[in-house]
Coordinates of N, CA and C in Angstrom, one line a residue:
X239 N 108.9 165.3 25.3 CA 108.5 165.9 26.5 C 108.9 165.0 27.7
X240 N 109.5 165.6 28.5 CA 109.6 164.6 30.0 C 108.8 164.4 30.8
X241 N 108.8 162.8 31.1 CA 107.6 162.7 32.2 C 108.0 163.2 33.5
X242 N 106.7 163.7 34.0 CA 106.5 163.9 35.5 C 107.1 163.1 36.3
X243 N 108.0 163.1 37.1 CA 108.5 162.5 38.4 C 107.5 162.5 39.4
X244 N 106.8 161.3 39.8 CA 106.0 161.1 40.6 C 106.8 161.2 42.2
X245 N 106.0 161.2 43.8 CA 106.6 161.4 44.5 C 106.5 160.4 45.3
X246 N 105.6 159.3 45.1 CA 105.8 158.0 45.9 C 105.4 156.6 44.8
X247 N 105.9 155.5 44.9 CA 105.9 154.4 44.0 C 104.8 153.6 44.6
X248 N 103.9 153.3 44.3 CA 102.9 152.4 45.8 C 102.9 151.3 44.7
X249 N 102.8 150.2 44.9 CA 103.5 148.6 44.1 C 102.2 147.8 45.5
X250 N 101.4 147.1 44.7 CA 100.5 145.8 45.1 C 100.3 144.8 44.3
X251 N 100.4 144.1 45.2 CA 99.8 142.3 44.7 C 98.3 142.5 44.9
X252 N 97.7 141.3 43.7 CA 96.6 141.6 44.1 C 95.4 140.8 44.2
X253 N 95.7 139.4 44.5 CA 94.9 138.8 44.7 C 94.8 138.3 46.0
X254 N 93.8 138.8 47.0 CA 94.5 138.8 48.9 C 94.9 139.8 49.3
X255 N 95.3 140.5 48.9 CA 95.6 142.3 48.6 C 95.1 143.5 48.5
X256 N 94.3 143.2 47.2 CA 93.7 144.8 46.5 C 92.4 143.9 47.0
X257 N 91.7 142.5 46.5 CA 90.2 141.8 46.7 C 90.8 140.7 47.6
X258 N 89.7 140.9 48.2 CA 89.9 139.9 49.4 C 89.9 138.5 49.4
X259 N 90.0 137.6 47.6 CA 90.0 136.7 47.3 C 91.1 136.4 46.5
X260 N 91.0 135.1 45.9 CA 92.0 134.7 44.7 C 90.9 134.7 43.8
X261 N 91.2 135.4 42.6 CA 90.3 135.7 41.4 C 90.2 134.4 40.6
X262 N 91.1 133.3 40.8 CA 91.2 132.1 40.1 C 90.1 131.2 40.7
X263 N 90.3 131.0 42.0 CA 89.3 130.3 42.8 C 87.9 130.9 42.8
X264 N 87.7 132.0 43.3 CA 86.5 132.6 42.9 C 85.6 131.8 41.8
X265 N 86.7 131.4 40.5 CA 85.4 131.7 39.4 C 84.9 129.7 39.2
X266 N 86.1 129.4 39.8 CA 85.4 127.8 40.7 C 83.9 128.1 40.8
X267 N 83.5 128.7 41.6 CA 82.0 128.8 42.7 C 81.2 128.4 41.0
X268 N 81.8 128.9 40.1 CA 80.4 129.4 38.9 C 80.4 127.3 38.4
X269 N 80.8 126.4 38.8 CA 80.7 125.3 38.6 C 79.4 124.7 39.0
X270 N 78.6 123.9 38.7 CA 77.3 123.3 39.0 C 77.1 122.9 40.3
X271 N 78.1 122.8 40.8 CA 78.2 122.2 42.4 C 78.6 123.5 43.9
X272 N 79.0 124.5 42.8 CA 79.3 126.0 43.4 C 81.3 125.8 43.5
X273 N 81.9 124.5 43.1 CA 82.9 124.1 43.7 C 83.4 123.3 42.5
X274 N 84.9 122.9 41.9 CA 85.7 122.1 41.3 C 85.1 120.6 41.6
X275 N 84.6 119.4 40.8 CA 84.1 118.4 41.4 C 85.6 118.2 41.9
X276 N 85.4 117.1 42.7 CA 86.9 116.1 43.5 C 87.8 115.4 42.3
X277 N 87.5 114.8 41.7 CA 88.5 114.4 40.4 C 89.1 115.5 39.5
X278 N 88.4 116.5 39.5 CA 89.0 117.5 38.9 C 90.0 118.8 39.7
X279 N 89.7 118.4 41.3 CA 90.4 119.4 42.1 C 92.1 118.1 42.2
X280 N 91.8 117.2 42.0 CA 92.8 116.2 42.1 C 94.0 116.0 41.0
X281 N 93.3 116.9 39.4 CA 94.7 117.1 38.4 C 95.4 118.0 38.6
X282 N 95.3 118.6 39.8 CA 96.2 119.8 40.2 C 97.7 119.3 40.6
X283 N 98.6 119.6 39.9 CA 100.0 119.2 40.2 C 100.8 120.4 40.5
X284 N 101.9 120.4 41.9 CA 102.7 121.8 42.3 C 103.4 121.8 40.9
X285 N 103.3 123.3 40.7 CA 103.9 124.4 40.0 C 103.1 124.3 38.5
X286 N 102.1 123.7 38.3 CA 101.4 123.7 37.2 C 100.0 124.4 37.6
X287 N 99.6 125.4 37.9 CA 98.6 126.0 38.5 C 97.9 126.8 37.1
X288 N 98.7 127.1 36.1 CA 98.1 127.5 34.5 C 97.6 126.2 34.3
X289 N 97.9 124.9 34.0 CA 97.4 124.3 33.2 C 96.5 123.4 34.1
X290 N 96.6 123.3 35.5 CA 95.3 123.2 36.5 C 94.2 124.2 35.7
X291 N 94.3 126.0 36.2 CA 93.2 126.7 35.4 C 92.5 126.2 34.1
X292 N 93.5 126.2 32.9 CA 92.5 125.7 32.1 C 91.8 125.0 32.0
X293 N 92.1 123.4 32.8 CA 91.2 122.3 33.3 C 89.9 122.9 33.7
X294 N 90.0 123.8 34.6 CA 88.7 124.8 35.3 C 88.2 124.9 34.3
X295 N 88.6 126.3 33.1 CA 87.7 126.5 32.3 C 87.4 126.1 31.4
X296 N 87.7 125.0 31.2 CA 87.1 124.1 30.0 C 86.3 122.9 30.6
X297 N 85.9 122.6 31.9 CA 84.9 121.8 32.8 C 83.8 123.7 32.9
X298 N 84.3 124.5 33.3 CA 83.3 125.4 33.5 C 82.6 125.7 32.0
X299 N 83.6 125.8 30.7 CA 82.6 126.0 29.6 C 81.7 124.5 29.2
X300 N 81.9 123.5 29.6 CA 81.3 122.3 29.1 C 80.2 122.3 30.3
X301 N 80.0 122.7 31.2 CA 78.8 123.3 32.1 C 78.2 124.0 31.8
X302 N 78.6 124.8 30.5 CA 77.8 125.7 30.4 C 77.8 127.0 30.6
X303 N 79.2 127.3 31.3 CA 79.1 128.7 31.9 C 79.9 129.5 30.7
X304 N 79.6 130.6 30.3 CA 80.2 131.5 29.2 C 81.0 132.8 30.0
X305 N 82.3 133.0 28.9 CA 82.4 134.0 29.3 C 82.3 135.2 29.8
X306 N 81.1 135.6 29.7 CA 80.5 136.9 30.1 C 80.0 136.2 31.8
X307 N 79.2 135.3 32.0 CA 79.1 134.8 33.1 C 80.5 134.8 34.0
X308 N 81.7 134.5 34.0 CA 83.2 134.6 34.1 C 83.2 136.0 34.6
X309 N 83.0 137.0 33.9 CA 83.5 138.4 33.8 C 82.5 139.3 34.7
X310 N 81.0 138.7 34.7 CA 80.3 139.2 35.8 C 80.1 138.6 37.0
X311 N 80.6 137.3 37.2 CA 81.2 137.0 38.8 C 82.4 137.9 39.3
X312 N 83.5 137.8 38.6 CA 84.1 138.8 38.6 C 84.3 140.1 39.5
X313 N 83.2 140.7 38.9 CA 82.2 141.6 39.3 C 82.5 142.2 41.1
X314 N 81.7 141.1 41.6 CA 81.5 140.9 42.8 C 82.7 140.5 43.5
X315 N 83.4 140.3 43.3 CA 84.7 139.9 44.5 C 84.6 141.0 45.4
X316 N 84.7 140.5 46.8 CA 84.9 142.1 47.5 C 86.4 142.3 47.6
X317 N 86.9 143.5 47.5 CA 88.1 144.0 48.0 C 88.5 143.6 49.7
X318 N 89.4 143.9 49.9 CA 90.0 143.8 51.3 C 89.7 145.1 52.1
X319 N 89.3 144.9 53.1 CA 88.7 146.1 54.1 C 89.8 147.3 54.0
X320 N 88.9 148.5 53.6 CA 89.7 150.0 53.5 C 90.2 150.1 51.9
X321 N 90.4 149.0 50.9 CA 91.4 149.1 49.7 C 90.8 150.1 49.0
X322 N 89.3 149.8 48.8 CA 88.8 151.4 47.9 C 89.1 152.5 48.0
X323 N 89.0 152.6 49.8 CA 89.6 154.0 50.3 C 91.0 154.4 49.9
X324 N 92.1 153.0 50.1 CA 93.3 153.7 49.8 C 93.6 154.2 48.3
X325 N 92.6 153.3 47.3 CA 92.6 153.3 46.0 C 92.4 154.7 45.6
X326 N 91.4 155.3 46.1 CA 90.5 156.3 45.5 C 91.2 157.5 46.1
X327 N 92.4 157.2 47.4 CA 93.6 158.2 47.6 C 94.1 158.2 46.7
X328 N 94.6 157.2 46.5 CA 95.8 157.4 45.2 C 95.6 157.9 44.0
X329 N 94.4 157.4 43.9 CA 93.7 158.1 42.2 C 93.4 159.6 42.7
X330 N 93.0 160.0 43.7 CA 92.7 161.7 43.6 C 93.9 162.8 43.9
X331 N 95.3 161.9 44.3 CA 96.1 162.1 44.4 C 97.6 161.6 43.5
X332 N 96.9 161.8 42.0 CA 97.5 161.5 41.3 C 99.0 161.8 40.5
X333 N 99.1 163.1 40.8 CA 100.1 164.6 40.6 C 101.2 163.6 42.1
X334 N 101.2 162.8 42.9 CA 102.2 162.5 43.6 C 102.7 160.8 43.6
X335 N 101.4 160.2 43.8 CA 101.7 159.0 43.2 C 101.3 158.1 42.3
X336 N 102.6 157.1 42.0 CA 102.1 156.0 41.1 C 102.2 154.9 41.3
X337 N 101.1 154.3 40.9 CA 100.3 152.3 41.4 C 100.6 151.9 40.3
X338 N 101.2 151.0 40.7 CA 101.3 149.6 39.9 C 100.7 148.3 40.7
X339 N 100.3 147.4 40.0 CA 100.1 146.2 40.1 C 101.1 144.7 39.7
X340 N 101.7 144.5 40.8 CA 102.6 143.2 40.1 C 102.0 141.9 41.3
X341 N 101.3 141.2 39.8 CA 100.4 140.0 40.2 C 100.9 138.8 39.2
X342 N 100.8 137.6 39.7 CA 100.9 136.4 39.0 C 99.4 136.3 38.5
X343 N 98.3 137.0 39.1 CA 96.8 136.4 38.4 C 96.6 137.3 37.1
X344 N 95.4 136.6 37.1 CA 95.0 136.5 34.9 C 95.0 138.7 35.3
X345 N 95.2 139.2 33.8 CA 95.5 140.0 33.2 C 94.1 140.7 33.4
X346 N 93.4 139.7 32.7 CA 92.0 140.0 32.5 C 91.0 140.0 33.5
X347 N 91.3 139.5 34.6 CA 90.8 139.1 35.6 C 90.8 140.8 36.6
X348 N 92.5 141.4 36.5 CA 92.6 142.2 37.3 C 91.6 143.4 36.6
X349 N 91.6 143.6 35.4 CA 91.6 144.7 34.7 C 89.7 144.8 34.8
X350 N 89.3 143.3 34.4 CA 87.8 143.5 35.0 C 87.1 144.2 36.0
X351 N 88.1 143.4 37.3 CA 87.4 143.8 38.5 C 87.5 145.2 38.9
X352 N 88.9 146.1 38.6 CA 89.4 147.3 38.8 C 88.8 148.0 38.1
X353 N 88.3 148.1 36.9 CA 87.1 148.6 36.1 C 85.7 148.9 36.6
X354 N 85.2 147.7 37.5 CA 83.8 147.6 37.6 C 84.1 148.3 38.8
X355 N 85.3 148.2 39.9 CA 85.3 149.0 40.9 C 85.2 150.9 40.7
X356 N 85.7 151.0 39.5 CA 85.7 152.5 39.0 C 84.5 152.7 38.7
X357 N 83.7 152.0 38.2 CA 82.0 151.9 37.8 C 81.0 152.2 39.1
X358 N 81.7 151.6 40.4 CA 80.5 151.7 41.2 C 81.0 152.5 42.1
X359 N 81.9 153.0 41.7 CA 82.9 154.9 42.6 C 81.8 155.9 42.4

């Protein structure tokens, strides 16, 4: 069967974009200090910004913080002023266009937050 030919392509980035934060930094705050301590914001080297992250979350699980804690900060990012609105266009207007997301941030990260955003529609 052939797919439907959609009638507009709408393509977003999405961290500063779709939420009005970086989803990576965000989950910093969940650190004991609300913040990366200074020695640890200091193994960050350009173009290594994956293996900076895991440093995060392996100081954030030795704090203590669990996954699920991760996934319900999450939660709370706010979007960027109007994005629900344009979102909840495009979803009810679905028969014309199709969204994609092309992001460098975590997978899991996006799919969380766009989830809980559908939850509180």
């Amino acid at each position: 069967m052939a797919q439907e030919k959609k009638e507009v392509l709408v393509v977003f980035d999405f961290d500063n974009t779709i939420i009005d934060e970086d989803g990576d930094t965000w989950v910093t705050k969940l650190a004991p200090a609300g913040q990366a301590p200074h020695w640890l914001q200091q193994t960050y080297r350009n173009g290594y910004w994956t293996q900076y992250m895991e440093n995060i979350f392996r100081y954030l699980h030795d704090s203590g913080t669990t996954p699920d804690d991760i996934l319900d900060s999450l939660k709370k990012i706010p979007f960027t002023k109007n994005m629900r609105n344009v979102l909840k266009f495009i979803a009810s207007n679905s028969a014309k266009f199709d969204c994609i997301v092309i992001s460098d941030s975590n997978t899991v990260f996006i799919e969380t937050i766009l989830k809980a955003a559908v939850k509180k529609s």
